[in-house]
Amino acid sequence: MLQLKALELLFFWFCLLTVSGITPGHMDTNGSGDVRVVVKEGSDAILPCSLSTKENVEFEVFDWKKDGPKEVFFYDGGLHYNNGRPGQDQQFKGRVSHFQEELKYGNASIIIRNTKVTDRGDYTCDFPHLQPRQIFNIQLLVDLTFRNRLNEITGAAAEPSITIVDVTEFGVLLHCDVRGAFPKPTVEWQDGAGNKLTAEETQVSERGGHFYITLQTTVTKTETNRFHCVVQQDDIGHIISSNIVLPEKLFEDTYSKGVVAGLFGGFSSGALTVGAVLVLLVATKIITVLCNKGAAKQKNRKKNKREEESNLQAPLGSCAQENGFCRAHSEEV
């Protein structure tokens, strides 16, 4: 019986397409007889609902809902959400309509204009007053186009934060931080050309049903020195990224650190910071100057000592030639 209803739904649906000229996508049935409609994001979707008896439903009641309680379209003997009846969910206001001329043939199908990612889900078409009661199940799938949905969907990841952690002899260490995203996103580093970069293991934590993710990578000089942290949530078709352009000087510092690390590898277990390198160079220069001054003073002291020793050892005969001086010197002594 369910399979027969599904086939009849398909027949009415294709007839409706022929009349309206709309091509909303692909529709099939699963094993239970439920209908699945697949459309591309931004296109219109027709959700089929037709009675097998083809009886006139112009004066009947039928109610379309999504995922249980969410009101999509309610019709009651000619009064509905598009002509004054209140209660429609804000998501569907101005976007859903029925096919008035088809009601006389038992067709209560609706069309959803400009489908969005949030339209995906399970729909029911209910005839509550019919005996027996008739309920049809339709699943709507929307093929997503990846784009920035930050202002459209709660939980869509915000623009990630990028910071420079360190400059080492291996390159510049970059840190990407994603906060409060749902569903869980994937995060990766890319270079300026969009190539995926090797990164450290992703760090993930969950708080309050939302995900917090950090990812680090070490980069080296490229043609542009531009690097991207890309965040993607496949389930909602959301993608967002941040980028950073590194100055040439940082990569010059990485070279300097490589040289310093090679010379003073035993001095430090890790790469020195730029400030440490400068301090080391200045200190080395000061020590060199002090050593040179100390050596000069030591040399002068030795020279003076040699001259004193030479004067003490001078022969007395030298005074015989200058008796006046020697006598005067002796008296002064």
mmCIF file of C-alpha atoms in Angstrom:
data_model
loop_
_atom_site.group_PDB
_atom_site.id
_atom_site.type_symbol
_atom_site.label_atom_id
_atom_site.label_comp_id
_atom_site.label_asym_id
_atom_site.label_seq_id
_atom_site.Cartn_x
_atom_site.Cartn_y
_atom_site.Cartn_z
ATOM 1 C CA MET A 1 0.000 0.000 0.000
ATOM 2 C CA LEU A 2 2.812 2.408 0.920
ATOM 3 C CA GLN A 3 4.674 1.617 -2.299
ATOM 4 C CA LEU A 4 1.496 2.296 -4.283
ATOM 5 C CA LYS A 5 1.065 5.682 -2.577
ATOM 6 C CA ALA A 6 4.680 6.556 -3.341
ATOM 7 C CA LEU A 7 4.203 5.758 -7.029
ATOM 8 C CA GLU A 8 1.069 7.852 -7.135
ATOM 9 C CA LEU A 9 2.918 10.736 -5.506
ATOM 10 C CA LEU A 10 5.614 10.496 -8.152
ATOM 11 C CA PHE A 11 3.000 10.526 -10.905
ATOM 12 C CA PHE A 12 1.247 13.635 -9.542
ATOM 13 C CA TRP A 13 4.571 15.314 -8.986
ATOM 14 C CA PHE A 14 5.723 14.863 -12.578
ATOM 15 C CA CYS A 15 2.346 16.014 -13.858
ATOM 16 C CA LEU A 16 2.689 19.117 -11.725
ATOM 17 C CA LEU A 17 6.138 19.794 -13.131
ATOM 18 C CA THR A 18 4.794 19.502 -16.657
ATOM 19 C CA VAL A 19 2.070 22.061 -15.946
ATOM 20 C CA SER A 20 4.214 24.527 -13.989
ATOM 21 C CA GLY A 21 7.415 24.214 -15.997
ATOM 22 C CA ILE A 22 9.482 24.026 -12.786
ATOM 23 C CA THR A 23 12.462 21.693 -12.457
ATOM 24 C CA PRO A 24 13.169 21.533 -8.707
ATOM 25 C CA GLY A 25 15.673 18.704 -8.638
ATOM 26 C CA HIS A 26 15.631 14.988 -8.074
ATOM 27 C CA MET A 27 13.024 12.953 -6.192
ATOM 28 C CA ASP A 28 13.001 9.287 -5.219
ATOM 29 C CA THR A 29 11.522 7.001 -2.590
ATOM 30 C CA ASN A 30 13.120 4.889 0.116
ATOM 31 C CA GLY A 31 12.077 1.422 1.234
ATOM 32 C CA SER A 32 9.373 2.748 3.567
ATOM 33 C CA GLY A 33 7.600 4.666 0.825
ATOM 34 C CA ASP A 34 8.724 8.075 2.082
ATOM 35 C CA VAL A 35 9.744 10.601 -0.549
ATOM 36 C CA ARG A 36 13.129 12.291 -0.747
ATOM 37 C CA VAL A 37 13.612 15.513 -2.711
ATOM 38 C CA VAL A 38 17.107 16.742 -3.622
ATOM 39 C CA VAL A 39 17.711 20.290 -4.891
ATOM 40 C CA LYS A 40 20.625 22.634 -5.278
ATOM 41 C CA GLU A 41 20.943 25.489 -2.825
ATOM 42 C CA GLY A 42 19.215 28.617 -4.081
ATOM 43 C CA SER A 43 16.781 26.746 -6.354
ATOM 44 C CA ASP A 44 13.070 26.066 -5.738
ATOM 45 C CA ALA A 45 11.879 22.812 -4.192
ATOM 46 C CA ILE A 46 8.484 21.174 -4.741
ATOM 47 C CA LEU A 47 7.419 18.920 -1.879
ATOM 48 C CA PRO A 48 4.728 16.503 -3.165
ATOM 49 C CA CYS A 49 1.579 15.592 -1.223
ATOM 50 C CA SER A 50 -1.369 14.036 -3.069
ATOM 51 C CA LEU A 51 -4.242 11.812 -2.033
ATOM 52 C CA SER A 52 -4.505 8.515 -3.850
ATOM 53 C CA THR A 53 -8.278 8.984 -4.052
ATOM 54 C CA LYS A 54 -7.806 12.281 -5.936
ATOM 55 C CA GLU A 55 -10.680 13.715 -3.933
ATOM 56 C CA ASN A 56 -11.172 17.472 -3.808
ATOM 57 C CA VAL A 57 -9.401 19.062 -0.827
ATOM 58 C CA GLU A 58 -10.323 22.714 -1.475
ATOM 59 C CA PHE A 59 -12.452 22.714 1.678
ATOM 60 C CA GLU A 60 -10.287 20.377 3.718
ATOM 61 C CA VAL A 61 -7.525 21.016 6.225
ATOM 62 C CA PHE A 62 -3.897 20.091 5.562
ATOM 63 C CA ASP A 63 -0.877 21.061 7.588
ATOM 64 C CA TRP A 64 2.772 21.090 6.519
ATOM 65 C CA LYS A 65 5.404 20.932 9.268
ATOM 66 C CA LYS A 66 9.175 20.574 9.398
ATOM 67 C CA ASP A 67 11.111 18.437 11.887
ATOM 68 C CA GLY A 68 8.040 18.047 14.073
ATOM 69 C CA PRO A 69 6.603 21.326 15.374
ATOM 70 C CA LYS A 70 7.868 23.958 12.930
ATOM 71 C CA GLU A 71 4.935 25.381 10.938
ATOM 72 C CA VAL A 72 5.639 25.543 7.208
ATOM 73 C CA PHE A 73 2.209 25.916 5.577
ATOM 74 C CA PHE A 74 -1.310 25.523 6.968
ATOM 75 C CA TYR A 75 -4.443 25.449 4.802
ATOM 76 C CA ASP A 76 -8.016 25.449 6.139
ATOM 77 C CA GLY A 77 -10.799 25.636 3.570
ATOM 78 C CA GLY A 78 -9.200 28.526 1.684
ATOM 79 C CA LEU A 79 -7.537 30.337 4.601
ATOM 80 C CA HIS A 80 -3.773 29.917 4.806
ATOM 81 C CA TYR A 81 -0.530 31.623 5.831
ATOM 82 C CA ASN A 82 -0.323 33.714 2.666
ATOM 83 C CA ASN A 83 -3.746 35.349 3.029
ATOM 84 C CA GLY A 84 -3.966 36.318 6.671
ATOM 85 C CA ARG A 85 -3.695 33.207 8.818
ATOM 86 C CA PRO A 86 -1.051 33.660 11.600
ATOM 87 C CA GLY A 87 1.344 31.067 13.015
ATOM 88 C CA GLN A 88 3.836 30.400 10.222
ATOM 89 C CA ASP A 89 7.450 29.987 11.298
ATOM 90 C CA GLN A 90 9.603 33.009 10.484
ATOM 91 C CA GLN A 91 11.946 30.848 8.398
ATOM 92 C CA PHE A 92 9.254 30.247 5.765
ATOM 93 C CA LYS A 93 7.392 33.549 5.640
ATOM 94 C CA GLY A 94 6.975 34.779 2.072
ATOM 95 C CA ARG A 95 8.721 31.694 0.641
ATOM 96 C CA VAL A 96 6.095 28.935 0.616
ATOM 97 C CA SER A 97 3.007 28.604 -1.545
ATOM 98 C CA HIS A 98 0.606 25.907 -2.736
ATOM 99 C CA PHE A 99 -1.043 25.108 -6.065
ATOM 100 C CA GLN A 100 -4.630 26.303 -5.728
ATOM 101 C CA GLU A 101 -5.875 24.788 -9.011
ATOM 102 C CA GLU A 102 -4.487 21.374 -8.062
ATOM 103 C CA LEU A 103 -6.482 21.101 -4.824
ATOM 104 C CA LYS A 104 -9.564 19.831 -6.678
ATOM 105 C CA TYR A 105 -7.499 16.799 -7.698
ATOM 106 C CA GLY A 106 -6.354 16.039 -4.172
ATOM 107 C CA ASN A 107 -2.926 17.622 -4.677
ATOM 108 C CA ALA A 108 -1.709 19.589 -1.623
ATOM 109 C CA SER A 109 1.900 19.945 -2.744
ATOM 110 C CA ILE A 110 3.875 23.080 -1.845
ATOM 111 C CA ILE A 111 6.831 24.911 -3.305
ATOM 112 C CA ILE A 112 9.655 26.429 -1.234
ATOM 113 C CA ARG A 113 11.396 29.268 -3.033
ATOM 114 C CA ASN A 114 15.147 29.922 -2.923
ATOM 115 C CA THR A 115 16.083 26.948 -0.747
ATOM 116 C CA LYS A 116 18.592 27.482 2.053
ATOM 117 C CA VAL A 117 20.761 25.163 4.079
ATOM 118 C CA THR A 118 18.359 25.560 7.004
ATOM 119 C CA ASP A 119 15.514 24.175 4.872
ATOM 120 C CA ARG A 120 17.025 20.709 4.938
ATOM 121 C CA GLY A 121 15.078 18.255 7.061
ATOM 122 C CA ASP A 122 12.022 16.044 7.397
ATOM 123 C CA TYR A 123 8.609 17.389 6.395
ATOM 124 C CA THR A 124 5.132 16.025 6.988
ATOM 125 C CA CYS A 125 1.931 16.736 5.091
ATOM 126 C CA ASP A 126 -1.006 15.944 7.360
ATOM 127 C CA PHE A 127 -4.733 15.656 6.601
ATOM 128 C CA PRO A 128 -5.983 15.476 10.207
ATOM 129 C CA HIS A 129 -9.753 15.381 9.465
ATOM 130 C CA LEU A 130 -9.756 12.682 6.807
ATOM 131 C CA GLN A 131 -10.921 9.182 7.703
ATOM 132 C CA PRO A 132 -8.577 7.465 7.897
ATOM 133 C CA ARG A 133 -6.109 10.230 8.685
ATOM 134 C CA GLN A 134 -3.485 10.746 5.973
ATOM 135 C CA ILE A 135 0.126 11.728 6.747
ATOM 136 C CA PHE A 136 2.884 11.915 4.114
ATOM 137 C CA ASN A 137 6.603 12.078 4.910
ATOM 138 C CA ILE A 138 9.022 13.983 2.676
ATOM 139 C CA GLN A 139 12.740 14.465 3.225
ATOM 140 C CA LEU A 140 14.326 17.555 1.692
ATOM 141 C CA LEU A 141 18.053 17.522 0.935
ATOM 142 C CA VAL A 142 19.852 20.641 -0.230
ATOM 143 C CA ASP A 143 23.139 20.320 -2.118
ATOM 144 C CA LEU A 144 25.209 23.022 -0.487
ATOM 145 C CA THR A 145 27.512 25.602 -1.974
ATOM 146 C CA PHE A 146 30.311 26.413 0.457
ATOM 147 C CA ARG A 147 30.281 30.051 1.511
ATOM 148 C CA ASN A 148 30.487 32.290 4.559
ATOM 149 C CA ARG A 149 27.310 31.688 6.594
ATOM 150 C CA LEU A 150 28.366 33.494 9.765
ATOM 151 C CA ASN A 151 25.270 35.706 9.831
ATOM 152 C CA GLU A 152 22.896 32.979 8.665
ATOM 153 C CA ILE A 153 23.364 29.992 10.953
ATOM 154 C CA THR A 154 23.877 29.781 14.704
ATOM 155 C CA GLY A 155 27.071 27.844 15.355
ATOM 156 C CA ALA A 156 28.759 28.787 12.091
ATOM 157 C CA ALA A 157 32.417 29.364 12.927
ATOM 158 C CA ALA A 158 33.560 32.969 13.203
ATOM 159 C CA GLU A 159 36.718 34.209 11.526
ATOM 160 C CA PRO A 160 39.655 32.403 13.150
ATOM 161 C CA SER A 161 42.376 34.264 15.046
ATOM 162 C CA ILE A 162 45.997 34.055 13.845
ATOM 163 C CA THR A 163 49.039 34.856 15.999
ATOM 164 C CA ILE A 164 52.802 34.563 15.604
ATOM 165 C CA VAL A 165 54.065 32.316 18.396
ATOM 166 C CA ASP A 166 57.816 32.232 17.777
ATOM 167 C CA VAL A 167 60.623 32.655 15.267
ATOM 168 C CA THR A 168 62.968 29.685 15.205
ATOM 169 C CA GLU A 169 65.792 28.436 13.020
ATOM 170 C CA PHE A 170 63.181 26.221 11.301
ATOM 171 C CA GLY A 171 60.806 29.060 10.373
ATOM 172 C CA VAL A 172 57.966 31.139 11.800
ATOM 173 C CA LEU A 173 55.555 29.333 14.132
ATOM 174 C CA LEU A 174 51.913 30.363 13.488
ATOM 175 C CA HIS A 175 48.893 29.655 15.704
ATOM 176 C CA CYS A 176 45.249 29.468 14.509
ATOM 177 C CA ASP A 177 42.427 29.629 17.047
ATOM 178 C CA VAL A 178 38.763 28.706 16.344
ATOM 179 C CA ARG A 179 36.238 29.294 19.122
ATOM 180 C CA GLY A 180 32.641 28.163 19.752
ATOM 181 C CA ALA A 181 31.815 26.400 16.474
ATOM 182 C CA PHE A 182 29.061 23.848 15.852
ATOM 183 C CA PRO A 183 28.951 21.422 14.172
ATOM 184 C CA LYS A 184 32.597 20.425 14.574
ATOM 185 C CA PRO A 185 34.667 22.059 11.805
ATOM 186 C CA THR A 186 37.827 20.972 10.056
ATOM 187 C CA VAL A 187 40.770 23.384 10.239
ATOM 188 C CA GLU A 188 43.830 23.526 8.006
ATOM 189 C CA TRP A 189 46.702 25.828 7.062
ATOM 190 C CA GLN A 190 47.245 26.816 3.430
ATOM 191 C CA ASP A 191 49.871 28.827 1.607
ATOM 192 C CA GLY A 192 49.068 31.749 -0.688
ATOM 193 C CA ALA A 193 48.342 29.376 -3.580
ATOM 194 C CA GLY A 194 45.851 27.337 -1.566
ATOM 195 C CA ASN A 195 48.127 24.351 -0.997
ATOM 196 C CA LYS A 196 47.628 22.536 2.300
ATOM 197 C CA LEU A 197 50.541 22.906 4.708
ATOM 198 C CA THR A 198 51.902 20.350 7.124
ATOM 199 C CA ALA A 199 50.757 21.219 10.629
ATOM 200 C CA GLU A 200 50.980 19.940 14.155
ATOM 201 C CA GLU A 201 48.259 17.741 15.636
ATOM 202 C CA THR A 202 44.920 19.546 15.927
ATOM 203 C CA GLN A 203 43.935 20.377 19.511
ATOM 204 C CA VAL A 204 40.162 20.062 20.109
ATOM 205 C CA SER A 205 38.046 20.731 23.184
ATOM 206 C CA GLU A 206 34.263 20.867 23.628
ATOM 207 C CA ARG A 207 32.376 23.182 25.960
ATOM 208 C CA GLY A 208 28.635 23.714 26.062
ATOM 209 C CA GLY A 209 28.086 21.729 22.881
ATOM 210 C CA HIS A 210 30.488 23.920 20.873
ATOM 211 C CA PHE A 211 33.996 23.165 19.691
ATOM 212 C CA TYR A 212 37.226 25.062 20.358
ATOM 213 C CA ILE A 213 40.102 24.181 18.051
ATOM 214 C CA THR A 214 43.739 25.273 17.745
ATOM 215 C CA LEU A 215 46.218 24.356 15.039
ATOM 216 C CA GLN A 216 49.867 25.371 14.673
ATOM 217 C CA THR A 217 52.235 25.222 11.719
ATOM 218 C CA THR A 218 55.793 26.329 10.991
ATOM 219 C CA VAL A 219 56.182 28.221 7.715
ATOM 220 C CA THR A 220 59.169 29.245 5.636
ATOM 221 C CA LYS A 221 59.644 31.999 3.072
ATOM 222 C CA THR A 222 57.451 31.906 -0.058
ATOM 223 C CA GLU A 223 56.872 34.243 -3.001
ATOM 224 C CA THR A 224 54.056 36.054 -1.193
ATOM 225 C CA ASN A 225 54.682 35.137 2.465
ATOM 226 C CA ARG A 226 50.878 34.953 2.760
ATOM 227 C CA PHE A 227 49.332 32.122 4.767
ATOM 228 C CA HIS A 228 45.691 31.165 5.417
ATOM 229 C CA CYS A 229 43.892 29.389 8.245
ATOM 230 C CA VAL A 230 40.763 27.843 6.694
ATOM 231 C CA VAL A 231 37.759 26.640 8.711
ATOM 232 C CA GLN A 232 35.119 24.455 7.033
ATOM 233 C CA GLN A 233 31.862 22.952 8.320
ATOM 234 C CA ASP A 234 30.618 20.427 5.771
ATOM 235 C CA ASP A 235 27.247 19.809 7.439
ATOM 236 C CA ILE A 236 26.120 23.405 6.958
ATOM 237 C CA GLY A 237 28.156 24.357 3.880
ATOM 238 C CA HIS A 238 30.076 27.012 5.827
ATOM 239 C CA ILE A 239 33.618 28.103 5.052
ATOM 240 C CA ILE A 240 35.591 31.002 6.491
ATOM 241 C CA SER A 241 39.274 31.902 6.753
ATOM 242 C CA SER A 242 41.822 34.406 7.994
ATOM 243 C CA ASN A 243 45.169 35.243 6.438
ATOM 244 C CA ILE A 244 48.459 36.780 7.482
ATOM 245 C CA VAL A 245 51.318 38.261 5.471
ATOM 246 C CA LEU A 246 54.699 37.905 7.149
ATOM 247 C CA PRO A 247 57.455 40.528 6.707
ATOM 248 C CA GLU A 248 60.760 39.546 5.126
ATOM 249 C CA LYS A 249 62.643 40.450 8.307
ATOM 250 C CA LEU A 250 61.114 37.516 10.168
ATOM 251 C CA PHE A 251 62.663 35.095 7.725
ATOM 252 C CA GLU A 252 66.014 36.919 8.013
ATOM 253 C CA ASP A 253 65.761 36.378 11.756
ATOM 254 C CA THR A 254 65.183 32.664 11.185
ATOM 255 C CA TYR A 255 68.510 32.543 9.281
ATOM 256 C CA SER A 256 70.320 34.406 12.046
ATOM 257 C CA LYS A 257 68.884 32.065 14.604
ATOM 258 C CA GLY A 258 70.043 29.107 12.608
ATOM 259 C CA VAL A 259 73.617 30.442 12.650
ATOM 260 C CA VAL A 260 73.493 31.282 16.346
ATOM 261 C CA ALA A 261 71.960 27.936 17.213
ATOM 262 C CA GLY A 262 74.763 26.218 15.318
ATOM 263 C CA LEU A 263 77.476 28.149 17.157
ATOM 264 C CA PHE A 264 75.884 28.065 20.593
ATOM 265 C CA GLY A 265 73.955 24.838 20.416
ATOM 266 C CA GLY A 266 75.300 23.786 23.783
ATOM 267 C CA PHE A 267 74.270 27.100 25.311
ATOM 268 C CA SER A 268 70.538 26.669 24.763
ATOM 269 C CA SER A 269 68.276 23.676 24.279
ATOM 270 C CA GLY A 270 65.984 25.649 21.950
ATOM 271 C CA ALA A 271 66.096 28.461 19.418
ATOM 272 C CA LEU A 272 67.064 31.885 20.762
ATOM 273 C CA THR A 273 64.701 34.811 20.380
ATOM 274 C CA VAL A 274 65.708 37.846 18.353
ATOM 275 C CA GLY A 275 66.282 39.818 21.550
ATOM 276 C CA ALA A 276 68.490 37.094 22.973
ATOM 277 C CA VAL A 277 70.612 37.106 19.818
ATOM 278 C CA LEU A 278 71.107 40.874 20.017
ATOM 279 C CA VAL A 279 71.967 40.731 23.718
ATOM 280 C CA LEU A 280 74.479 37.986 23.046
ATOM 281 C CA LEU A 281 76.131 39.953 20.245
ATOM 282 C CA VAL A 282 76.307 43.149 22.313
ATOM 283 C CA ALA A 283 77.677 41.273 25.293
ATOM 284 C CA THR A 284 80.315 39.643 23.104
ATOM 285 C CA LYS A 285 81.397 43.044 21.781
ATOM 286 C CA ILE A 286 81.610 44.529 25.284
ATOM 287 C CA ILE A 287 83.636 41.592 26.523
ATOM 288 C CA THR A 288 86.000 41.945 23.577
ATOM 289 C CA VAL A 289 86.544 45.662 24.284
ATOM 290 C CA LEU A 290 87.131 45.027 27.973
ATOM 291 C CA CYS A 291 89.567 42.247 27.207
ATOM 292 C CA ASN A 292 91.486 44.491 24.805
ATOM 293 C CA LYS A 293 91.687 47.255 27.414
ATOM 294 C CA GLY A 294 92.821 44.808 30.070
ATOM 295 C CA ALA A 295 95.510 43.434 27.802
ATOM 296 C CA ALA A 296 96.775 46.955 27.026
ATOM 297 C CA LYS A 297 96.982 47.808 30.733
ATOM 298 C CA GLN A 298 98.839 44.596 31.480
ATOM 299 C CA LYS A 299 101.278 45.349 28.676
ATOM 300 C CA ASN A 300 101.916 48.862 30.050
ATOM 301 C CA ARG A 301 102.522 47.525 33.562
ATOM 302 C CA LYS A 302 105.095 45.048 32.288
ATOM 303 C CA LYS A 303 106.851 47.799 30.305
ATOM 304 C CA ASN A 304 107.064 50.106 33.333
ATOM 305 C CA LYS A 305 108.411 47.295 35.513
ATOM 306 C CA ARG A 306 111.145 46.513 32.993
ATOM 307 C CA GLU A 307 112.179 50.180 32.902
ATOM 308 C CA GLU A 308 112.380 50.353 36.722
ATOM 309 C CA GLU A 309 114.496 47.221 36.875
ATOM 310 C CA SER A 310 116.768 48.636 34.175
ATOM 311 C CA ASN A 311 117.352 51.865 36.164
ATOM 312 C CA LEU A 312 118.225 49.986 39.366
ATOM 313 C CA GLN A 313 120.806 47.878 37.598
ATOM 314 C CA ALA A 314 122.575 50.853 35.897
ATOM 315 C CA PRO A 315 126.515 50.815 36.590
ATOM 316 C CA LEU A 316 127.991 53.364 38.995
ATOM 317 C CA GLY A 317 130.469 54.444 36.330
ATOM 318 C CA SER A 318 127.720 56.237 34.614
ATOM 319 C CA CYS A 319 127.504 58.586 37.602
ATOM 320 C CA ALA A 320 131.223 59.282 37.468
ATOM 321 C CA GLN A 321 130.677 61.135 34.272
ATOM 322 C CA GLU A 322 127.946 63.221 35.852
ATOM 323 C CA ASN A 323 129.190 63.682 39.451
ATOM 324 C CA GLY A 324 127.095 66.744 39.980
ATOM 325 C CA PHE A 325 123.876 64.881 39.135
ATOM 326 C CA CYS A 326 124.775 61.820 41.150
ATOM 327 C CA ARG A 327 125.780 63.855 44.136
ATOM 328 C CA ALA A 328 122.619 65.883 44.010
ATOM 329 C CA HIS A 329 120.527 62.765 43.553
ATOM 330 C CA SER A 330 122.298 61.132 46.510
ATOM 331 C CA GLU A 331 121.621 64.114 48.755
ATOM 332 C CA GLU A 332 117.972 64.138 47.745
ATOM 333 C CA VAL A 333 117.713 60.481 48.547
#
